[in-house]
């Protein structure tokens, strides 16, 4: 096993602690990936010895799931459909804004604010 060392965390700056954390996480992910690959190789070898494949043992799981497609308009700014008396804007999607909720509580119709 590698030689153990101690790090005085109190002596490190925020930037050094962040760099240490990032390096440790990268190393952890690398070791995890190596361990997964080793287990997968061992499993493939044992299955081959028995004349089996992953599809025989775990039907439908040998092929990874297709990657989800992202919408082209994701994150796009929506057109404003309602404008309040003080210039507040709302696209009509999502939660009802406070200003419109207050206006409706006063008895005003939402359509009065439609652009």
mmCIF file of N, CA and C in Angstrom:
data_model
loop_
_atom_site.group_PDB
_atom_site.id
_atom_site.type_symbol
_atom_site.label_atom_id
_atom_site.label_comp_id
_atom_site.label_asym_id
_atom_site.label_seq_id
_atom_site.Cartn_x
_atom_site.Cartn_y
_atom_site.Cartn_z
ATOM 1 N N UNK A 1 0.846 -1.184 0.000
ATOM 2 C CA UNK A 1 0.000 0.000 0.000
ATOM 3 C C UNK A 1 0.884 1.237 0.000
ATOM 4 N N UNK A 2 0.397 2.300 -0.570
ATOM 5 C CA UNK A 2 1.171 3.529 -0.677
ATOM 6 C C UNK A 2 1.471 4.093 0.702
ATOM 7 N N UNK A 3 2.543 4.845 0.745
ATOM 8 C CA UNK A 3 2.946 5.470 1.999
ATOM 9 C C UNK A 3 1.894 6.497 2.397
ATOM 10 N N UNK A 4 1.458 6.460 3.646
ATOM 11 C CA UNK A 4 0.442 7.394 4.123
ATOM 12 C C UNK A 4 1.103 8.718 4.479
ATOM 13 N N UNK A 5 0.391 9.778 4.230
ATOM 14 C CA UNK A 5 0.886 11.096 4.575
ATOM 15 C C UNK A 5 -0.239 11.888 5.206
ATOM 16 N N UNK A 6 0.136 12.887 5.953
ATOM 17 C CA UNK A 6 -0.847 13.734 6.611
ATOM 18 C C UNK A 6 -0.766 15.131 6.012
ATOM 19 N N UNK A 7 -1.936 15.740 5.830
ATOM 20 C CA UNK A 7 -2.010 17.087 5.289
ATOM 21 C C UNK A 7 -2.602 17.975 6.371
ATOM 22 N N UNK A 8 -1.947 19.085 6.624
ATOM 23 C CA UNK A 8 -2.463 20.044 7.596
ATOM 24 C C UNK A 8 -3.493 20.915 6.879
ATOM 25 N N UNK A 9 -4.757 20.534 6.989
ATOM 26 C CA UNK A 9 -5.819 21.239 6.280
ATOM 27 C C UNK A 9 -5.981 22.676 6.765
ATOM 28 N N UNK A 10 -5.683 22.909 8.022
ATOM 29 C CA UNK A 10 -5.815 24.261 8.575
ATOM 30 C C UNK A 10 -4.843 25.233 7.921
ATOM 31 N N UNK A 11 -3.717 24.730 7.438
ATOM 32 C CA UNK A 11 -2.701 25.595 6.849
ATOM 33 C C UNK A 11 -2.992 25.919 5.384
ATOM 34 N N UNK A 12 -3.924 25.211 4.767
ATOM 35 C CA UNK A 12 -4.207 25.416 3.348
ATOM 36 C C UNK A 12 -5.202 26.556 3.137
ATOM 37 N N UNK A 13 -5.015 27.256 2.016
ATOM 38 C CA UNK A 13 -5.948 28.330 1.657
ATOM 39 C C UNK A 13 -7.199 27.719 1.033
ATOM 40 N N UNK A 14 -8.193 28.551 0.813
ATOM 41 C CA UNK A 14 -9.432 28.082 0.194
ATOM 42 C C UNK A 14 -9.138 27.522 -1.199
ATOM 43 N N UNK A 15 -8.311 28.213 -1.967
ATOM 44 C CA UNK A 15 -7.976 27.750 -3.317
ATOM 45 C C UNK A 15 -7.250 26.409 -3.270
ATOM 46 N N UNK A 16 -6.335 26.254 -2.320
ATOM 47 C CA UNK A 16 -5.603 24.990 -2.192
ATOM 48 C C UNK A 16 -6.534 23.862 -1.756
ATOM 49 N N UNK A 17 -7.455 24.157 -0.843
ATOM 50 C CA UNK A 17 -8.425 23.144 -0.418
ATOM 51 C C UNK A 17 -9.331 22.733 -1.579
ATOM 52 N N UNK A 18 -9.743 23.709 -2.376
ATOM 53 C CA UNK A 18 -10.583 23.413 -3.539
ATOM 54 C C UNK A 18 -9.828 22.547 -4.536
ATOM 55 N N UNK A 19 -8.569 22.888 -4.794
ATOM 56 C CA UNK A 19 -7.753 22.095 -5.720
ATOM 57 C C UNK A 19 -7.549 20.683 -5.187
ATOM 58 N N UNK A 20 -7.323 20.556 -3.882
ATOM 59 C CA UNK A 20 -7.144 19.238 -3.263
ATOM 60 C C UNK A 20 -8.426 18.417 -3.385
ATOM 61 N N UNK A 21 -9.558 19.051 -3.120
ATOM 62 C CA UNK A 21 -10.841 18.355 -3.239
ATOM 63 C C UNK A 21 -11.081 17.887 -4.671
ATOM 64 N N UNK A 22 -10.819 18.768 -5.639
ATOM 65 C CA UNK A 22 -11.033 18.419 -7.042
ATOM 66 C C UNK A 22 -10.112 17.289 -7.482
ATOM 67 N N UNK A 23 -8.853 17.340 -7.051
ATOM 68 C CA UNK A 23 -7.902 16.280 -7.405
ATOM 69 C C UNK A 23 -8.311 14.958 -6.773
ATOM 70 N N UNK A 24 -8.774 15.000 -5.523
ATOM 71 C CA UNK A 24 -9.207 13.777 -4.839
ATOM 72 C C UNK A 24 -10.438 13.192 -5.523
ATOM 73 N N UNK A 25 -11.372 14.033 -5.927
ATOM 74 C CA UNK A 25 -12.578 13.545 -6.606
ATOM 75 C C UNK A 25 -12.225 12.941 -7.958
ATOM 76 N N UNK A 26 -11.306 13.570 -8.689
ATOM 77 C CA UNK A 26 -10.884 13.030 -9.982
ATOM 78 C C UNK A 26 -10.224 11.667 -9.799
ATOM 79 N N UNK A 27 -9.379 11.539 -8.790
ATOM 80 C CA UNK A 27 -8.709 10.263 -8.517
ATOM 81 C C UNK A 27 -9.729 9.217 -8.088
ATOM 82 N N UNK A 28 -10.726 9.605 -7.281
ATOM 83 C CA UNK A 28 -11.759 8.670 -6.838
ATOM 84 C C UNK A 28 -12.549 8.137 -8.031
ATOM 85 N N UNK A 29 -12.922 9.030 -8.943
ATOM 86 C CA UNK A 29 -13.673 8.618 -10.126
ATOM 87 C C UNK A 29 -12.840 7.715 -11.030
ATOM 88 N N UNK A 30 -11.557 8.029 -11.138
ATOM 89 C CA UNK A 30 -10.651 7.197 -11.939
ATOM 90 C C UNK A 30 -10.555 5.789 -11.358
ATOM 91 N N UNK A 31 -10.383 5.689 -10.045
ATOM 92 C CA UNK A 31 -10.283 4.378 -9.393
ATOM 93 C C UNK A 31 -11.606 3.623 -9.474
ATOM 94 N N UNK A 32 -12.711 4.323 -9.351
ATOM 95 C CA UNK A 32 -14.020 3.691 -9.463
ATOM 96 C C UNK A 32 -14.222 3.130 -10.867
ATOM 97 N N UNK A 33 -13.824 3.897 -11.879
ATOM 98 C CA UNK A 33 -13.936 3.444 -13.258
ATOM 99 C C UNK A 33 -13.057 2.216 -13.496
ATOM 100 N N UNK A 34 -11.832 2.234 -12.949
ATOM 101 C CA UNK A 34 -10.942 1.075 -13.071
ATOM 102 C C UNK A 34 -11.554 -0.153 -12.408
ATOM 103 N N UNK A 35 -12.154 0.030 -11.234
ATOM 104 C CA UNK A 35 -12.766 -1.092 -10.520
ATOM 105 C C UNK A 35 -13.957 -1.639 -11.308
ATOM 106 N N UNK A 36 -14.775 -0.760 -11.878
ATOM 107 C CA UNK A 36 -15.915 -1.203 -12.688
ATOM 108 C C UNK A 36 -15.434 -2.009 -13.889
ATOM 109 N N UNK A 37 -14.397 -1.499 -14.564
ATOM 110 C CA UNK A 37 -13.877 -2.192 -15.739
ATOM 111 C C UNK A 37 -13.306 -3.549 -15.371
ATOM 112 N N UNK A 38 -12.641 -3.649 -14.220
ATOM 113 C CA UNK A 38 -12.084 -4.925 -13.778
ATOM 114 C C UNK A 38 -13.193 -5.932 -13.494
ATOM 115 N N UNK A 39 -14.241 -5.491 -12.819
ATOM 116 C CA UNK A 39 -15.368 -6.382 -12.512
ATOM 117 C C UNK A 39 -16.065 -6.801 -13.801
ATOM 118 N N UNK A 40 -16.237 -5.868 -14.722
ATOM 119 C CA UNK A 40 -16.883 -6.174 -15.993
ATOM 120 C C UNK A 40 -16.061 -7.180 -16.796
ATOM 121 N N UNK A 41 -14.748 -6.989 -16.841
ATOM 122 C CA UNK A 41 -13.880 -7.922 -17.564
ATOM 123 C C UNK A 41 -13.938 -9.311 -16.938
ATOM 124 N N UNK A 42 -13.926 -9.366 -15.617
ATOM 125 C CA UNK A 42 -14.004 -10.652 -14.917
ATOM 126 C C UNK A 42 -15.340 -11.340 -15.200
ATOM 127 N N UNK A 43 -16.422 -10.565 -15.194
ATOM 128 C CA UNK A 43 -17.742 -11.134 -15.462
ATOM 129 C C UNK A 43 -17.824 -11.652 -16.895
ATOM 130 N N UNK A 44 -17.285 -10.878 -17.857
ATOM 131 C CA UNK A 44 -17.292 -11.323 -19.251
ATOM 132 C C UNK A 44 -16.499 -12.611 -19.417
ATOM 133 N N UNK A 45 -15.367 -12.688 -18.738
ATOM 134 C CA UNK A 45 -14.521 -13.883 -18.818
ATOM 135 C C UNK A 45 -15.258 -15.103 -18.272
ATOM 136 N N UNK A 46 -15.897 -14.959 -17.126
ATOM 137 C CA UNK A 46 -16.622 -16.085 -16.524
ATOM 138 C C UNK A 46 -17.815 -16.493 -17.381
ATOM 139 N N UNK A 47 -18.513 -15.516 -17.950
ATOM 140 C CA UNK A 47 -19.633 -15.831 -18.830
ATOM 141 C C UNK A 47 -19.147 -16.563 -20.081
ATOM 142 N N UNK A 48 -18.005 -16.118 -20.632
ATOM 143 C CA UNK A 48 -17.455 -16.777 -21.815
ATOM 144 C C UNK A 48 -17.076 -18.222 -21.505
ATOM 145 N N UNK A 49 -16.544 -18.473 -20.314
ATOM 146 C CA UNK A 49 -16.185 -19.841 -19.914
ATOM 147 C C UNK A 49 -17.421 -20.733 -19.879
ATOM 148 N N UNK A 50 -18.556 -20.153 -19.538
ATOM 149 C CA UNK A 50 -19.802 -20.913 -19.470
ATOM 150 C C UNK A 50 -20.563 -20.904 -20.798
ATOM 151 N N UNK A 51 -20.030 -20.178 -21.784
ATOM 152 C CA UNK A 51 -20.694 -20.103 -23.077
ATOM 153 C C UNK A 51 -21.909 -19.198 -23.067
ATOM 154 N N UNK A 52 -21.917 -18.240 -22.177
ATOM 155 C CA UNK A 52 -23.039 -17.309 -22.056
ATOM 156 C C UNK A 52 -22.607 -15.899 -22.449
ATOM 157 N N UNK A 53 -23.599 -15.047 -22.628
ATOM 158 C CA UNK A 53 -23.333 -13.628 -22.870
ATOM 159 C C UNK A 53 -24.165 -12.816 -21.878
ATOM 160 N N UNK A 54 -23.904 -11.531 -21.842
ATOM 161 C CA UNK A 54 -24.691 -10.668 -20.955
ATOM 162 C C UNK A 54 -26.164 -10.719 -21.332
ATOM 163 N N UNK A 55 -26.441 -10.801 -22.630
ATOM 164 C CA UNK A 55 -27.827 -10.836 -23.095
ATOM 165 C C UNK A 55 -28.541 -12.087 -22.587
ATOM 166 N N UNK A 56 -27.806 -13.208 -22.469
ATOM 167 C CA UNK A 56 -28.411 -14.431 -21.934
ATOM 168 C C UNK A 56 -28.773 -14.273 -20.464
ATOM 169 N N UNK A 57 -27.894 -13.630 -19.734
ATOM 170 C CA UNK A 57 -28.055 -13.526 -18.282
ATOM 171 C C UNK A 57 -28.963 -12.355 -17.898
ATOM 172 N N UNK A 58 -28.757 -11.206 -18.531
ATOM 173 C CA UNK A 58 -29.550 -10.007 -18.242
ATOM 174 C C UNK A 58 -30.187 -9.510 -19.530
ATOM 175 N N UNK A 59 -31.308 -10.085 -19.938
ATOM 176 C CA UNK A 59 -31.934 -9.685 -21.204
ATOM 177 C C UNK A 59 -32.273 -8.195 -21.230
ATOM 178 N N UNK A 60 -31.940 -7.569 -22.339
ATOM 179 C CA UNK A 60 -32.282 -6.163 -22.531
ATOM 180 C C UNK A 60 -31.347 -5.187 -21.862
ATOM 181 N N UNK A 61 -30.330 -5.665 -21.168
ATOM 182 C CA UNK A 61 -29.443 -4.735 -20.457
ATOM 183 C C UNK A 61 -28.056 -4.659 -21.072
ATOM 184 N N UNK A 62 -27.794 -5.439 -22.095
ATOM 185 C CA UNK A 62 -26.473 -5.424 -22.708
ATOM 186 C C UNK A 62 -26.260 -4.153 -23.522
ATOM 187 N N UNK A 63 -27.344 -3.592 -24.021
ATOM 188 C CA UNK A 63 -27.256 -2.385 -24.828
ATOM 189 C C UNK A 63 -27.581 -1.193 -23.937
ATOM 190 N N UNK A 64 -26.703 -0.193 -23.898
ATOM 191 C CA UNK A 64 -27.000 0.970 -23.056
ATOM 192 C C UNK A 64 -28.198 1.744 -23.589
ATOM 193 N N UNK A 65 -28.862 2.416 -22.697
ATOM 194 C CA UNK A 65 -30.028 3.217 -23.070
ATOM 195 C C UNK A 65 -29.583 4.351 -23.985
ATOM 196 N N UNK A 66 -30.399 4.710 -24.964
ATOM 197 C CA UNK A 66 -30.023 5.805 -25.856
ATOM 198 C C UNK A 66 -29.951 7.115 -25.084
ATOM 199 N N UNK A 67 -29.068 7.967 -25.529
ATOM 200 C CA UNK A 67 -28.899 9.257 -24.863
ATOM 201 C C UNK A 67 -30.099 10.142 -25.177
ATOM 202 N N UNK A 68 -30.566 10.839 -24.159
ATOM 203 C CA UNK A 68 -31.722 11.720 -24.354
ATOM 204 C C UNK A 68 -31.336 12.897 -25.234
ATOM 205 N N UNK A 69 -32.245 13.264 -26.115
ATOM 206 C CA UNK A 69 -32.014 14.415 -26.974
ATOM 207 C C UNK A 69 -32.493 15.664 -26.245
ATOM 208 N N UNK A 70 -31.721 16.719 -26.387
ATOM 209 C CA UNK A 70 -32.083 17.976 -25.747
ATOM 210 C C UNK A 70 -32.921 18.808 -26.715
ATOM 211 N N UNK A 71 -33.888 19.496 -26.154
ATOM 212 C CA UNK A 71 -34.718 20.364 -26.979
ATOM 213 C C UNK A 71 -33.883 21.517 -27.513
ATOM 214 N N UNK A 72 -34.147 21.893 -28.758
ATOM 215 C CA UNK A 72 -33.412 23.001 -29.360
ATOM 216 C C UNK A 72 -33.770 24.326 -28.703
ATOM 217 N N UNK A 73 -34.999 24.422 -28.206
ATOM 218 C CA UNK A 73 -35.451 25.677 -27.618
ATOM 219 C C UNK A 73 -35.282 25.711 -26.101
ATOM 220 N N UNK A 74 -34.578 24.730 -25.548
ATOM 221 C CA UNK A 74 -34.392 24.693 -24.094
ATOM 222 C C UNK A 74 -33.624 25.932 -23.648
ATOM 223 N N UNK A 75 -34.137 26.605 -22.670
ATOM 224 C CA UNK A 75 -33.478 27.794 -22.139
ATOM 225 C C UNK A 75 -33.780 29.059 -22.926
ATOM 226 N N UNK A 76 -34.552 28.941 -23.987
ATOM 227 C CA UNK A 76 -34.872 30.115 -24.790
ATOM 228 C C UNK A 76 -35.833 31.020 -24.026
ATOM 229 N N UNK A 77 -35.710 32.291 -24.264
ATOM 230 C CA UNK A 77 -36.575 33.266 -23.616
ATOM 231 C C UNK A 77 -37.970 33.171 -24.220
ATOM 232 N N UNK A 78 -38.977 33.049 -23.393
ATOM 233 C CA UNK A 78 -40.357 32.962 -23.860
ATOM 234 C C UNK A 78 -40.922 34.356 -24.087
ATOM 235 N N UNK A 79 -41.849 34.448 -25.010
ATOM 236 C CA UNK A 79 -42.488 35.728 -25.299
ATOM 237 C C UNK A 79 -43.354 36.154 -24.117
ATOM 238 N N UNK A 80 -43.360 37.435 -23.853
ATOM 239 C CA UNK A 80 -44.164 37.985 -22.767
ATOM 240 C C UNK A 80 -45.617 38.038 -23.217
ATOM 241 N N UNK A 81 -46.523 37.518 -22.394
ATOM 242 C CA UNK A 81 -47.945 37.510 -22.747
ATOM 243 C C UNK A 81 -48.772 38.405 -21.831
ATOM 244 N N UNK A 82 -48.232 38.700 -20.650
ATOM 245 C CA UNK A 82 -48.957 39.535 -19.696
ATOM 246 C C UNK A 82 -48.019 40.610 -19.168
ATOM 247 N N UNK A 83 -48.552 41.832 -19.018
ATOM 248 C CA UNK A 83 -47.754 42.919 -18.459
ATOM 249 C C UNK A 83 -48.573 43.590 -17.367
ATOM 250 N N UNK A 84 -47.942 43.760 -16.208
ATOM 251 C CA UNK A 84 -48.610 44.356 -15.070
ATOM 252 C C UNK A 84 -48.605 45.869 -15.119
ATOM 253 N N UNK A 85 -49.288 46.515 -14.181
ATOM 254 C CA UNK A 85 -49.392 47.977 -14.163
ATOM 255 C C UNK A 85 -48.052 48.665 -13.912
ATOM 256 N N UNK A 86 -47.113 47.986 -13.289
ATOM 257 C CA UNK A 86 -45.806 48.584 -13.011
ATOM 258 C C UNK A 86 -44.730 48.055 -13.955
ATOM 259 N N UNK A 87 -45.143 47.450 -15.061
ATOM 260 C CA UNK A 87 -44.189 46.949 -16.043
ATOM 261 C C UNK A 87 -43.725 45.520 -15.805
ATOM 262 N N UNK A 88 -44.298 44.840 -14.815
ATOM 263 C CA UNK A 88 -43.930 43.451 -14.567
ATOM 264 C C UNK A 88 -44.358 42.618 -15.765
ATOM 265 N N UNK A 89 -43.583 41.570 -16.067
ATOM 266 C CA UNK A 89 -43.895 40.740 -17.220
ATOM 267 C C UNK A 89 -44.012 39.286 -16.811
ATOM 268 N N UNK A 90 -44.862 38.561 -17.548
ATOM 269 C CA UNK A 90 -45.034 37.125 -17.312
ATOM 270 C C UNK A 90 -45.326 36.467 -18.641
ATOM 271 N N UNK A 91 -44.703 35.308 -18.881
ATOM 272 C CA UNK A 91 -44.876 34.590 -20.147
ATOM 273 C C UNK A 91 -46.156 33.771 -20.177
ATOM 274 N N UNK A 92 -46.790 33.580 -19.032
ATOM 275 C CA UNK A 92 -47.979 32.745 -18.972
ATOM 276 C C UNK A 92 -47.663 31.318 -18.579
ATOM 277 N N UNK A 93 -46.385 31.016 -18.435
ATOM 278 C CA UNK A 93 -45.974 29.679 -18.021
ATOM 279 C C UNK A 93 -45.441 29.728 -16.597
ATOM 280 N N UNK A 94 -45.543 28.607 -15.941
ATOM 281 C CA UNK A 94 -45.013 28.528 -14.585
ATOM 282 C C UNK A 94 -45.991 29.081 -13.568
ATOM 283 N N UNK A 95 -45.450 29.351 -12.415
ATOM 284 C CA UNK A 95 -46.258 29.812 -11.297
ATOM 285 C C UNK A 95 -46.802 31.220 -11.545
ATOM 286 N N UNK A 96 -48.012 31.437 -11.096
ATOM 287 C CA UNK A 96 -48.659 32.738 -11.245
ATOM 288 C C UNK A 96 -47.875 33.775 -10.432
ATOM 289 N N UNK A 97 -47.454 34.883 -11.070
ATOM 290 C CA UNK A 97 -46.682 35.881 -10.328
ATOM 291 C C UNK A 97 -47.530 36.582 -9.263
ATOM 292 N N UNK A 98 -46.854 37.086 -8.253
ATOM 293 C CA UNK A 98 -47.550 37.730 -7.129
ATOM 294 C C UNK A 98 -48.388 38.919 -7.573
ATOM 295 N N UNK A 99 -47.837 39.720 -8.487
ATOM 296 C CA UNK A 99 -48.575 40.905 -8.906
ATOM 297 C C UNK A 99 -49.897 40.528 -9.565
ATOM 298 N N UNK A 100 -49.902 39.457 -10.375
ATOM 299 C CA UNK A 100 -51.135 39.039 -11.036
ATOM 300 C C UNK A 100 -52.086 38.386 -10.038
ATOM 301 N N UNK A 101 -51.533 37.662 -9.105
ATOM 302 C CA UNK A 101 -52.356 37.049 -8.060
ATOM 303 C C UNK A 101 -53.051 38.147 -7.247
ATOM 304 N N UNK A 102 -52.308 39.198 -6.922
ATOM 305 C CA UNK A 102 -52.882 40.311 -6.157
ATOM 306 C C UNK A 102 -53.974 41.016 -6.960
ATOM 307 N N UNK A 103 -53.745 41.198 -8.258
ATOM 308 C CA UNK A 103 -54.750 41.858 -9.099
ATOM 309 C C UNK A 103 -56.024 41.019 -9.189
ATOM 310 N N UNK A 104 -55.868 39.710 -9.313
ATOM 311 C CA UNK A 104 -57.042 38.840 -9.373
ATOM 312 C C UNK A 104 -57.772 38.825 -8.035
ATOM 313 N N UNK A 105 -57.036 38.956 -6.933
ATOM 314 C CA UNK A 105 -57.657 39.011 -5.608
ATOM 315 C C UNK A 105 -58.481 40.288 -5.453
ATOM 316 N N UNK A 106 -58.067 41.355 -6.164
ATOM 317 C CA UNK A 106 -58.818 42.613 -6.139
ATOM 318 C C UNK A 106 -60.034 42.560 -7.052
ATOM 319 N N UNK A 107 -60.204 41.462 -7.774
ATOM 320 C CA UNK A 107 -61.369 41.307 -8.635
ATOM 321 C C UNK A 107 -61.103 41.613 -10.095
ATOM 322 N N UNK A 108 -59.862 41.888 -10.458
ATOM 323 C CA UNK A 108 -59.548 42.188 -11.849
ATOM 324 C C UNK A 108 -59.350 40.894 -12.624
ATOM 325 N N UNK A 109 -59.597 40.952 -13.912
ATOM 326 C CA UNK A 109 -59.503 39.788 -14.780
ATOM 327 C C UNK A 109 -58.091 39.683 -15.357
ATOM 328 N N UNK A 110 -57.602 38.487 -15.465
ATOM 329 C CA UNK A 110 -56.263 38.243 -16.009
ATOM 330 C C UNK A 110 -56.143 38.762 -17.442
ATOM 331 N N UNK A 111 -57.211 38.684 -18.194
ATOM 332 C CA UNK A 111 -57.184 39.102 -19.598
ATOM 333 C C UNK A 111 -56.941 40.607 -19.755
ATOM 334 N N UNK A 112 -57.180 41.391 -18.707
ATOM 335 C CA UNK A 112 -56.903 42.828 -18.760
ATOM 336 C C UNK A 112 -55.420 43.094 -18.953
ATOM 337 N N UNK A 113 -54.580 42.152 -18.557
ATOM 338 C CA UNK A 113 -53.138 42.350 -18.587
ATOM 339 C C UNK A 113 -52.472 41.646 -19.766
ATOM 340 N N UNK A 114 -53.288 40.985 -20.606
ATOM 341 C CA UNK A 114 -52.732 40.287 -21.773
ATOM 342 C C UNK A 114 -52.246 41.313 -22.789
ATOM 343 N N UNK A 115 -51.111 41.020 -23.368
ATOM 344 C CA UNK A 115 -50.527 41.924 -24.376
ATOM 345 C C UNK A 115 -51.049 41.535 -25.741
#
